Every structure is written in structure tokens, then in C-alpha cells.
PDB file of C-alpha atoms in Angstrom:
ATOM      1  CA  UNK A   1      49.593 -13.618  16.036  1.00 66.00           C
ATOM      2  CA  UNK A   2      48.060 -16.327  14.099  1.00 65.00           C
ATOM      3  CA  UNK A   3      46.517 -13.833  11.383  1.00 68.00           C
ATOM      4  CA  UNK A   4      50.477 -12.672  11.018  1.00 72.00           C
ATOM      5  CA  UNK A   5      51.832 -13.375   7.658  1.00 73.00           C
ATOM      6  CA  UNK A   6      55.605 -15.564   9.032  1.00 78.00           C
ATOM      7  CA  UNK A   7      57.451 -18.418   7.576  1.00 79.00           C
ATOM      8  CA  UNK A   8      56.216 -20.007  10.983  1.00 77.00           C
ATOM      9  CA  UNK A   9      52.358 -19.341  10.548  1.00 77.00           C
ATOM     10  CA  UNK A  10      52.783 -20.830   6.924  1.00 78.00           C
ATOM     11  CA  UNK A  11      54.026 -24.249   8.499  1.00 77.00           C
ATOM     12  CA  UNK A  12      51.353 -24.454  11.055  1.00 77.00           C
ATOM     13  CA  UNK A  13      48.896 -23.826   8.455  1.00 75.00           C
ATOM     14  CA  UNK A  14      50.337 -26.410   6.280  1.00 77.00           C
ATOM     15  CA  UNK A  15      50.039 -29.417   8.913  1.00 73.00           C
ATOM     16  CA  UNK A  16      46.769 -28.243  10.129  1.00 75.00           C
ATOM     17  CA  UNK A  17      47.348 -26.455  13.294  1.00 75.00           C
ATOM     18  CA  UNK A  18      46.125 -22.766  12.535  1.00 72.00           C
ATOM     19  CA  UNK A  19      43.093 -22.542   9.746  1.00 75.00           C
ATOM     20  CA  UNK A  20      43.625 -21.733   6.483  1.00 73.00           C
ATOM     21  CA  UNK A  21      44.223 -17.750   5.924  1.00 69.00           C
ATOM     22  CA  UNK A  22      40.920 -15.668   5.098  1.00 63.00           C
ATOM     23  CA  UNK A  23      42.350 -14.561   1.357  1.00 59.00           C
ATOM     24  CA  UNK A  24      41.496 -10.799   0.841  1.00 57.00           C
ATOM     25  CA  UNK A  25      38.040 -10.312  -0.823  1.00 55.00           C
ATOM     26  CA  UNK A  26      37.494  -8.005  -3.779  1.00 58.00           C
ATOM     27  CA  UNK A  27      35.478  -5.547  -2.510  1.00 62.00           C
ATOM     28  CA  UNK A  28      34.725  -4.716  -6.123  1.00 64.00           C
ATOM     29  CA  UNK A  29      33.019  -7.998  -6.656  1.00 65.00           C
ATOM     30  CA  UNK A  30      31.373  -8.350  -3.516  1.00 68.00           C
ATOM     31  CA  UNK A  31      29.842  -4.866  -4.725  1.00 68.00           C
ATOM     32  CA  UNK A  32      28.566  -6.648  -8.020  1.00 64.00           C
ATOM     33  CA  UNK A  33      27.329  -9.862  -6.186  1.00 66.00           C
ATOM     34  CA  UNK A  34      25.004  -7.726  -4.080  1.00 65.00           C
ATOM     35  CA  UNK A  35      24.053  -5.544  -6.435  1.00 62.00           C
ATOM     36  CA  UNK A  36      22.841  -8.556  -8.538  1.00 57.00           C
ATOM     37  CA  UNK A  37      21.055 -10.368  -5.435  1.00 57.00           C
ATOM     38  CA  UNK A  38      18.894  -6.892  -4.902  1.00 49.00           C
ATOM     39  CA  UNK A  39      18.385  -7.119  -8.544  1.00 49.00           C
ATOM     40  CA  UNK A  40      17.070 -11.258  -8.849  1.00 49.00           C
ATOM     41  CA  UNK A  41      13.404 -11.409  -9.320  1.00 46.00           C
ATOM     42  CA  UNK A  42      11.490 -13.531  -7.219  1.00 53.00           C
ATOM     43  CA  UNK A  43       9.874 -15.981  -9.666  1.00 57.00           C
ATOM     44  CA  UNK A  44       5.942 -15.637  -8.179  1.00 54.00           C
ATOM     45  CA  UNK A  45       6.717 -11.512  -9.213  1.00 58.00           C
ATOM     46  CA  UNK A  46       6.496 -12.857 -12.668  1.00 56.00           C
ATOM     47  CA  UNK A  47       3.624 -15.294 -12.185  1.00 63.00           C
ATOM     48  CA  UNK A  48      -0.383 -14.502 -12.925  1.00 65.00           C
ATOM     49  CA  UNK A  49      -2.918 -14.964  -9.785  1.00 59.00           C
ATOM     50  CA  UNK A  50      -3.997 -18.024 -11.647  1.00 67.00           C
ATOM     51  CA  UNK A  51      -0.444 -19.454 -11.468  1.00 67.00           C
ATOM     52  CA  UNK A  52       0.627 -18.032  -8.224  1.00 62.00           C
ATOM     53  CA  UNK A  53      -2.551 -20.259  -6.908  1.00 65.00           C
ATOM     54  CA  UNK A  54      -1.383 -23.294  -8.696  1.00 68.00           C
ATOM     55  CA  UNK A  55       2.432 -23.100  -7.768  1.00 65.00           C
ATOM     56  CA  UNK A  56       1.655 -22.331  -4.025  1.00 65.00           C
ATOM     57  CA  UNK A  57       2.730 -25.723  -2.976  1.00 62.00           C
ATOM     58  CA  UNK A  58       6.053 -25.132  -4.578  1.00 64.00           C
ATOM     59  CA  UNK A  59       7.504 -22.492  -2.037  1.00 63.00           C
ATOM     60  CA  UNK A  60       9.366 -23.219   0.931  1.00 60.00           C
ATOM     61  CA  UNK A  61       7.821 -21.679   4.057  1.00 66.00           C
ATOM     62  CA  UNK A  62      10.444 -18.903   4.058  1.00 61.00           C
ATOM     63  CA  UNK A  63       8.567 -17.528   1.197  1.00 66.00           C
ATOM     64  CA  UNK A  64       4.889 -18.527   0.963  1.00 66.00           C
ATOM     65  CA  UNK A  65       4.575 -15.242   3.517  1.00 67.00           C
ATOM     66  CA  UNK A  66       5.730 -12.889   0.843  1.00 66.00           C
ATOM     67  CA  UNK A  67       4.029 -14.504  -1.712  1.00 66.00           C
ATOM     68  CA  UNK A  68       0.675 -14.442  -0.388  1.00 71.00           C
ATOM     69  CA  UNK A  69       1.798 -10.699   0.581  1.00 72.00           C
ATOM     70  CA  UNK A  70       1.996 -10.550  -3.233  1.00 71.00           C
ATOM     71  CA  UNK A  71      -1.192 -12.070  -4.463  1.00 71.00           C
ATOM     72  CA  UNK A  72      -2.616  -9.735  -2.311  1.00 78.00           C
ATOM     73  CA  UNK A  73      -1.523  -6.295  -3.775  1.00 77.00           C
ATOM     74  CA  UNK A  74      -1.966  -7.743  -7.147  1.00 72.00           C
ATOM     75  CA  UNK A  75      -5.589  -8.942  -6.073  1.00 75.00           C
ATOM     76  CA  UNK A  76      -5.791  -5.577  -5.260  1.00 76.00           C
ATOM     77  CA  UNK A  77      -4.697  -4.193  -8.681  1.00 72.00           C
ATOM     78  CA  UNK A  78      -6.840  -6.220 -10.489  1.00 66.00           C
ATOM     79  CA  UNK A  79      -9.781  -5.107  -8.624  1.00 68.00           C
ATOM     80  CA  UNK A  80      -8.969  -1.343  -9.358  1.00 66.00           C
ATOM     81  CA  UNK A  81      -7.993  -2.251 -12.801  1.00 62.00           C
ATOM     82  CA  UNK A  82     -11.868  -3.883 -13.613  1.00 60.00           C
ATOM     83  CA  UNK A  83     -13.622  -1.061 -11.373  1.00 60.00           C
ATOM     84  CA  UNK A  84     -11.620   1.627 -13.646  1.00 58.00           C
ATOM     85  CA  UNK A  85     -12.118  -0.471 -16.794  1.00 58.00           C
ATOM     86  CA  UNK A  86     -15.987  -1.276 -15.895  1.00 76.00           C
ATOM     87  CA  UNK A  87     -17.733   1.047 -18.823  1.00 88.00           C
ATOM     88  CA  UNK A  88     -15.294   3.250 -20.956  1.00 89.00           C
ATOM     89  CA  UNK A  89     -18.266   3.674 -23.701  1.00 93.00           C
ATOM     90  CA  UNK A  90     -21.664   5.442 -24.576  1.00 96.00           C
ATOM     91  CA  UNK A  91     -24.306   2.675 -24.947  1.00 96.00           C
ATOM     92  CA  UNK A  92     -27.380   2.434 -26.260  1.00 97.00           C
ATOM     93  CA  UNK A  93     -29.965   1.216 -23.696  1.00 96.00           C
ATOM     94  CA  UNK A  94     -34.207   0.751 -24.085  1.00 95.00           C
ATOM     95  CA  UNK A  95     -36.630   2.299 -21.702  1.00 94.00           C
ATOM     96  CA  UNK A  96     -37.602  -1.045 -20.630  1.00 94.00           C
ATOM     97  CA  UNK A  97     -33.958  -1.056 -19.257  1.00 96.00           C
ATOM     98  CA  UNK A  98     -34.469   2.293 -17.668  1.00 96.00           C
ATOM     99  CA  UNK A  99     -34.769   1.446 -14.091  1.00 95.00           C
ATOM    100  CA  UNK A 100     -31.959  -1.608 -14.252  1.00 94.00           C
ATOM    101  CA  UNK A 101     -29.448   0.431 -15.870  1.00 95.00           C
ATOM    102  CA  UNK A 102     -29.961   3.841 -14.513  1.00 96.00           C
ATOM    103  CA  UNK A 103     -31.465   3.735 -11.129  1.00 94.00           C
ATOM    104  CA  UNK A 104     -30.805   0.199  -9.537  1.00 95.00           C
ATOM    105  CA  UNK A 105     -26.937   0.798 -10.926  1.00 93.00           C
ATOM    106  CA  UNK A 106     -24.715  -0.024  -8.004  1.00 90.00           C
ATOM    107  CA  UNK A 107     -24.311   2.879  -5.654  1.00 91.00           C
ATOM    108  CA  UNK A 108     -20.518   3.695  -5.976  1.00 89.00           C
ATOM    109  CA  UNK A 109     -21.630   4.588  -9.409  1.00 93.00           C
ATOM    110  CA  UNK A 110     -22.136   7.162 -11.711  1.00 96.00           C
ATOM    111  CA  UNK A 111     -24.490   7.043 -14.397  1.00 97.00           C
ATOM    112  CA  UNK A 112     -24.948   9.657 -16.832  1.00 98.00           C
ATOM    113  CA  UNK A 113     -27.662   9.524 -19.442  1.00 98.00           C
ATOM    114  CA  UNK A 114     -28.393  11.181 -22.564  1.00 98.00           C
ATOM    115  CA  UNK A 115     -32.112  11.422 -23.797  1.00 98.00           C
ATOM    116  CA  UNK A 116     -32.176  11.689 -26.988  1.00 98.00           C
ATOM    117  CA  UNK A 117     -33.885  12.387 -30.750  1.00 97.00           C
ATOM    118  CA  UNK A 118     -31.690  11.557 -33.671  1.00 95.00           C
ATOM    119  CA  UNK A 119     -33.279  14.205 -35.672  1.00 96.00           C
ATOM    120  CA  UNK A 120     -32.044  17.121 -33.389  1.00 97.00           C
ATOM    121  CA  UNK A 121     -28.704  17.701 -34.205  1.00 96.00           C
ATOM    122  CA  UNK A 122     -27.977  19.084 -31.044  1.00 97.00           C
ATOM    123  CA  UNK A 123     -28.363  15.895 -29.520  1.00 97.00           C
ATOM    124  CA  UNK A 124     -25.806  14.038 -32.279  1.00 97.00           C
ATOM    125  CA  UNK A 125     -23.820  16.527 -30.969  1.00 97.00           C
ATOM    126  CA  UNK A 126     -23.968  15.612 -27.629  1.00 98.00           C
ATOM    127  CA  UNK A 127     -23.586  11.808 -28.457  1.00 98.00           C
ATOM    128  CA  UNK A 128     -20.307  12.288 -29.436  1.00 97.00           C
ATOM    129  CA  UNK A 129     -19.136  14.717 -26.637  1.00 98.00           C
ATOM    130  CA  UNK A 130     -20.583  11.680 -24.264  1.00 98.00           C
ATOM    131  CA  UNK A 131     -18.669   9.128 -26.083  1.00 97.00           C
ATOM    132  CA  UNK A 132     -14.835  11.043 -25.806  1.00 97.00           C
ATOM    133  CA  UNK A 133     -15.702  11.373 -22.399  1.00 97.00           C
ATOM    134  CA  UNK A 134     -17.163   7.389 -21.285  1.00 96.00           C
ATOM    135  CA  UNK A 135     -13.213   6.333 -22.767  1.00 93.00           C
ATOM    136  CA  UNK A 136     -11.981   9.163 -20.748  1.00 94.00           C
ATOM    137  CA  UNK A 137     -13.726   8.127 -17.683  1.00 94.00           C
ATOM    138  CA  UNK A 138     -14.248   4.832 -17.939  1.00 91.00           C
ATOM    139  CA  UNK A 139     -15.387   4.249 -14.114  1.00 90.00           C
ATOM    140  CA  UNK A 140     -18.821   6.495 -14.970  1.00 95.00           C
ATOM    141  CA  UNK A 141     -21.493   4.971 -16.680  1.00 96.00           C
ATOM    142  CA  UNK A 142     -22.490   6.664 -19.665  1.00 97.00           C
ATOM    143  CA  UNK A 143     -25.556   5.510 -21.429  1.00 98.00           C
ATOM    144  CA  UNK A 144     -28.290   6.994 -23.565  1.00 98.00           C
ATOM    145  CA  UNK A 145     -31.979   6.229 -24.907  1.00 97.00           C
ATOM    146  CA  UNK A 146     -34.102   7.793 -27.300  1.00 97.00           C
ATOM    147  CA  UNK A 147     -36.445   9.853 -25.451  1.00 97.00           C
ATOM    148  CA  UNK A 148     -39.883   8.087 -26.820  1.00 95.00           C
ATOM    149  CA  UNK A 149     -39.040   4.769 -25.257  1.00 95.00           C
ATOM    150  CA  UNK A 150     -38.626   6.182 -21.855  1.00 94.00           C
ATOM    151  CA  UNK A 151     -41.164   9.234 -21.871  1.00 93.00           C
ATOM    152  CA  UNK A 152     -44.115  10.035 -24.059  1.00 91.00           C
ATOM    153  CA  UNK A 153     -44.592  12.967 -25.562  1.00 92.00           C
ATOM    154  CA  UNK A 154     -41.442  14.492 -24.445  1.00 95.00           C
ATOM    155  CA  UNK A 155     -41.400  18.109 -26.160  1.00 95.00           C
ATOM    156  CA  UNK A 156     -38.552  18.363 -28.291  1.00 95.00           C
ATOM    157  CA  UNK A 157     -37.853  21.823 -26.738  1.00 95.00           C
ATOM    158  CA  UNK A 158     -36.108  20.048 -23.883  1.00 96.00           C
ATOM    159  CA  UNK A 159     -33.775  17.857 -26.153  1.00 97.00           C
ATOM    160  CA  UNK A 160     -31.254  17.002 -25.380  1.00 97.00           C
ATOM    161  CA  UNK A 161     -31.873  16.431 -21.596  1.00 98.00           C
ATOM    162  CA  UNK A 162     -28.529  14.776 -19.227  1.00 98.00           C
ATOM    163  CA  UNK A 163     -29.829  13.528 -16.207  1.00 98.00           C
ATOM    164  CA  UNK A 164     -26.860  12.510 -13.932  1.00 98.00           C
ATOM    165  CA  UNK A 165     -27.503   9.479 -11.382  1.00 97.00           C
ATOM    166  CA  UNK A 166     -26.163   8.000  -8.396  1.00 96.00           C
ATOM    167  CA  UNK A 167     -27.625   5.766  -5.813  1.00 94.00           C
ATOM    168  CA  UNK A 168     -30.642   5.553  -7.292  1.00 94.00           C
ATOM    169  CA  UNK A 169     -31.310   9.438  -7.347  1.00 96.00           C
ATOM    170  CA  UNK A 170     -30.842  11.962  -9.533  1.00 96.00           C
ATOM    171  CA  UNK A 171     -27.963  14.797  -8.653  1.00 97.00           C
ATOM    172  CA  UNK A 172     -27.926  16.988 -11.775  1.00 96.00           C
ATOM    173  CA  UNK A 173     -29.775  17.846 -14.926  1.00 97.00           C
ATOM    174  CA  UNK A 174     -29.599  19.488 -18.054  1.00 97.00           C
ATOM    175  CA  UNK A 175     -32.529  20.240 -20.045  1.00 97.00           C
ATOM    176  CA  UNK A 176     -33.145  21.743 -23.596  1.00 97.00           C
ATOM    177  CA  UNK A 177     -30.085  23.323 -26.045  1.00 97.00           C
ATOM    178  CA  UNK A 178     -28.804  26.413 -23.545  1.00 95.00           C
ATOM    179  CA  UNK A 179     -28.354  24.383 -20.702  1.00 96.00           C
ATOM    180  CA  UNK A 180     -26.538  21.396 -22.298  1.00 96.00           C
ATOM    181  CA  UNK A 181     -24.295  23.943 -23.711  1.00 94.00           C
ATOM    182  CA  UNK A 182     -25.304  25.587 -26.688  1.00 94.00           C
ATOM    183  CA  UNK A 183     -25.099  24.395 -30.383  1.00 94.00           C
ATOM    184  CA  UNK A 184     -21.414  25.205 -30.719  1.00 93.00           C
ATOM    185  CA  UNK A 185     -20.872  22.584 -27.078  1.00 95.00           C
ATOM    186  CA  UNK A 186     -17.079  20.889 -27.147  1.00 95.00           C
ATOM    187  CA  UNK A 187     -16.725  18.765 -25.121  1.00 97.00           C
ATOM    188  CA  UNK A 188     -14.268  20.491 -22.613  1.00 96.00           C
ATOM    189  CA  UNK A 189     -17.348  22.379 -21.562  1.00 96.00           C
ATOM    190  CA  UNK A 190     -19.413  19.401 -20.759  1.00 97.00           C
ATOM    191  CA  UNK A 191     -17.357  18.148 -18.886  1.00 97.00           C
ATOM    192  CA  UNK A 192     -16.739  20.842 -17.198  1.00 96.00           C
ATOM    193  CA  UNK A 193     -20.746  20.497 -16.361  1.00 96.00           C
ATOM    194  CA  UNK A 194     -20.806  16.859 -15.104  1.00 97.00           C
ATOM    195  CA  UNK A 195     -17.597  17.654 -13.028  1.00 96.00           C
ATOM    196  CA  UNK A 196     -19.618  20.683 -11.338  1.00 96.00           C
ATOM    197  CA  UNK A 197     -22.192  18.258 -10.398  1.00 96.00           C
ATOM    198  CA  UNK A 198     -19.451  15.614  -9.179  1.00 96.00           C
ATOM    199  CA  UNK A 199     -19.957  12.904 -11.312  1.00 97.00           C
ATOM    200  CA  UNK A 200     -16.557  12.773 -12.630  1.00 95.00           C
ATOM    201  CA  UNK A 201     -13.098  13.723 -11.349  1.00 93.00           C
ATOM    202  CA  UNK A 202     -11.804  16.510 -14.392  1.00 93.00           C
ATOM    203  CA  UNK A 203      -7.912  17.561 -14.929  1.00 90.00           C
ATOM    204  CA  UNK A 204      -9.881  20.895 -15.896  1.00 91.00           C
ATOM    205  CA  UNK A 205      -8.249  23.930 -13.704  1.00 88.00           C
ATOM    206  CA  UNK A 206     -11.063  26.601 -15.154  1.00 90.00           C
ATOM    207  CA  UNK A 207     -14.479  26.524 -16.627  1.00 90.00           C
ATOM    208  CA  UNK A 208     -13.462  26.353 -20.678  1.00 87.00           C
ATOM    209  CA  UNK A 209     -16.356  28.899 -21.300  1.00 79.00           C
ATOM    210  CA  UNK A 210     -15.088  31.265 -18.482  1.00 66.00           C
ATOM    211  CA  UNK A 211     -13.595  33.341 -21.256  1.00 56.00           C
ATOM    212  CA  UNK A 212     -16.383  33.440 -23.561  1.00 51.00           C
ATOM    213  CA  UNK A 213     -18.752  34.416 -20.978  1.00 50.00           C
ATOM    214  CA  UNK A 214     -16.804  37.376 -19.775  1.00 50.00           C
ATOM    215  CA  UNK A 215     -16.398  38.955 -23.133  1.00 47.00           C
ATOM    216  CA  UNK A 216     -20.412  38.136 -23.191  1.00 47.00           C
ATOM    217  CA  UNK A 217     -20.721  39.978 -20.081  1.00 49.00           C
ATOM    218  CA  UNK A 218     -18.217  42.892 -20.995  1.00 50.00           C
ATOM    219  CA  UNK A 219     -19.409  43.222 -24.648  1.00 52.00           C
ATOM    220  CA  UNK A 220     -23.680  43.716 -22.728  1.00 54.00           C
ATOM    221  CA  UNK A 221     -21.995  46.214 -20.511  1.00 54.00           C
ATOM    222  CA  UNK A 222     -20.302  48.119 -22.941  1.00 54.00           C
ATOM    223  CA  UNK A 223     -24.046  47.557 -25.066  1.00 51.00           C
ATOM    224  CA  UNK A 224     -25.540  49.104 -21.628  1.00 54.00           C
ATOM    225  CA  UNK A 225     -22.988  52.222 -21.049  1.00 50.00           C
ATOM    226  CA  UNK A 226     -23.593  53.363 -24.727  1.00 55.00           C
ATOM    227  CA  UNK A 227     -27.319  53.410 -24.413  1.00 55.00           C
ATOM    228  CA  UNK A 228     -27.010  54.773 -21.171  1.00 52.00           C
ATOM    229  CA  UNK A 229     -24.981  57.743 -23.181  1.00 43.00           C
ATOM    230  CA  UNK A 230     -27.296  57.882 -25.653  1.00 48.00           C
ATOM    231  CA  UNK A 231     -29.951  58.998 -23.891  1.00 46.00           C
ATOM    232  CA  UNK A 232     -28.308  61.177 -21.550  1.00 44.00           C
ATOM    233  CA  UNK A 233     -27.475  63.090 -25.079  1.00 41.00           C
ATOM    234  CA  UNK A 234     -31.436  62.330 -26.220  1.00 45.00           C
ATOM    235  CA  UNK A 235     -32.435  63.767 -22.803  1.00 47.00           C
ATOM    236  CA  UNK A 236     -29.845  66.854 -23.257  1.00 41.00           C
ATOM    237  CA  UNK A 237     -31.323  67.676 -26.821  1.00 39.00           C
ATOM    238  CA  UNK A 238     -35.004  67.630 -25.639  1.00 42.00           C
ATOM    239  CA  UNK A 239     -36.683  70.820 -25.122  1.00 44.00           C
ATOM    240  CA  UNK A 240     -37.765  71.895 -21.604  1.00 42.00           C
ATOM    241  CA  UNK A 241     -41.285  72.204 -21.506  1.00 39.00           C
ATOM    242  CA  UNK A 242     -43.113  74.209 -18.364  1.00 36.00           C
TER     243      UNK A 242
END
């Protein structure tokens, strides 16, 4: 057995007749060796499109594969990084900008404006609901214009009005203070609205004035059920007269 540890083996080994004898690896440190192969980073995993382009030359063929692999989910990223990062902020536009803005915006988009009067406060109100929620949602366009450069002789009765865009057509409105959410509107609430309508994607699991409304609704009924008592009794009281 040439693998057999003899005297004999030793002095064939020593004049060159059997190889050298395999010495017993660590298992221990073959463990660690892997370990920190699986670990190595791949030096285009720490490189920028821009340098990824200009080093290309500099891989062997063995890796120019994964590497354009690479570039190609990070391509990716970036792409879904600018779509996501497109807007994230209420601006101001003209009604001259109307139509460029609003409905010739691309049509994956959402646009969401706010017509406005500065001296109702209802609509300062709304302004700043609009603005938490363009860096919330910064893939929507949010945008708003006073009312007089895009419609004359608006009737301040419908301030504030949303209208909520996409491709070009309009899929949800909100005119005057009631339907924009009342003067007391947070901003839960509207966006609770523009969700209902689609135009953004809320973490919302229940309409934030579901409560509200139902003690509305129970506090009318109970309103209802003691008139309805009262005149029953009224009725009861009254004389018969035949």
C-alpha cells in the first residue's frame, strides 16, 4: 500500500519512487478559506456604471459575463431609483403651463393639482397636506396654480378644487370645502381620497374619517329616535277631536 505509513514507503519516497505523502489538511482552515472566498467582493460590485463602462476592458472573459449581468440590475436600479425620485414636491406652476404640465404629462403618471386662492384658508390648508404627501409619494406629480391664471371667474365657492390626472384625462375631482375634506382636513384623510381614486398606492388599512362619520351617523340617529319619541308623546297628549 503506497498510502501505508512503513519505514519502507518512507525510503521510496525519499529517492523518488512513490510521491510525496498528501499531509492531512485542517479541516478547520479549509472551513475559513472558503468561508472567506464566498465572502471576497468582486471589484466591479463596488464600481459606479460610469466606471464599470470604463474598466470593461480590464476583465478577463471569465468575468465580463457577470459583469455585464451586473450593470444590468444596477441599470435597472437606477432607473427605478429616478422614476421613484422624479417629483417628491408641490410646485407652483402658471396656467400658461397648464396643458404641458398637467395633461401632456407622460402617461404612467399621476398628476394631482391643486387650484388655488391664497386668501381662502382652506386652500393653505390644503397646500400643505399636498406638500407631506408629494415627499411621501414622490413618483405622483403634485402641482398647483392659482385658480385666476387657469380659469376666469372661478367662484370661490368651489375653492379649493383637486383635479387628479392621468393620460391626459381627468379620473377624480374634488370641488369646494366639504368635498376636499372639511376645514379641520389632515392629511391622512386626503390621502385617503386620492388613494380611492388610484392615484397613489396608501399604507392606509381604513378610511381615517371612518370613525368620525359613524359617530356622525349614530349621533343623527339617536337625533331621529328622540324626535320620533317626541311626537309619539305630542301625538299621545293631543285631544281626540270627532
Amino acid at each position: 500500500d503506497p498510502n501505508e505509513d512503513t519505514e519502507w514507503n518512507d525510503i521510496l519516497r525519499k529517492f523518488g519512487i512513490l510521491p510525496p505523502k498528501d499531509e492531512p489538511k485542517d479541516e478547520t482552515e479549509e472551513m475559513v478559506l472558503r468561508l472567506q472566498k464566498e465572502a471576497e467582493v468582486k471589484p466591479y460590485e463596488r464600481m459606479t456604471l460610469k466606471e464599470l463602462k470604463e474598466a470593461e476592458d480590464d476583465f478577463d472573459e471569465a468575468d465580463r459575463k457577470a459583469v455585464e449581468m451586473y450593470r444590468q440590475q444596477r441599470l435597472q436600479e437606477w432607473k427605478c431609483l429616478q422614476k421613484r425620485q422624479k417629483y417628491g414636491e408641490l410646485r407652483e406652476i402658471s396656467g400658461e403651463q397648464y396643458v404641458k404640465e398637467v395633461t401632456n404629462a407622460p402617461e404612467d403618471v399621476w398628476v394631482i393639482i391643486h387650484l388655488y386662492r391664497s386668501s381662502i384658508p382652506m386652500c393653505l390648508l390644503v397646500n400643505e397636506n399636498l406638500s407631506q404627501l408629494a415627499r411621501k409619494f414622490p413618483e405622483v406629480k403634485f402641482v398647483k396654480a392659482i385658480v385666476n391664471s387657469c380659469i376666469q371667474n372661478y367662484h370661490d365657492r368651489c375653492l379649493p378644487t383637486i383635479l387628479v390626472y392621468k393620460s391626459g384625462e381627468i379620473k377624480g375631482r374634488f370641488v369646494g370645502v366639504a368635498e376636499c375634506g372639511g376645514m379641520h382636513l389632515k392629511v391622512e384623510e386626503l390621502e385617503w381620497k386620492l388613494a380611492e381614486v388610484g392615484a397613489i398606492k396608501s399604507d392606509l388599512e381604513e378610511n381615517p374619517k371612518k370613525d368620525i362619520r359613524n359617530a356622525m351617523t349614530l349621533s343623527m340617529q339617536n337625533i331621529s329616535a328622540r324626535e320620533n319619541i317626541s311626537t309619539k308623546s305630542s301625538d299621545v297628549l293631543k285631544p281626540h277631536i270627532t
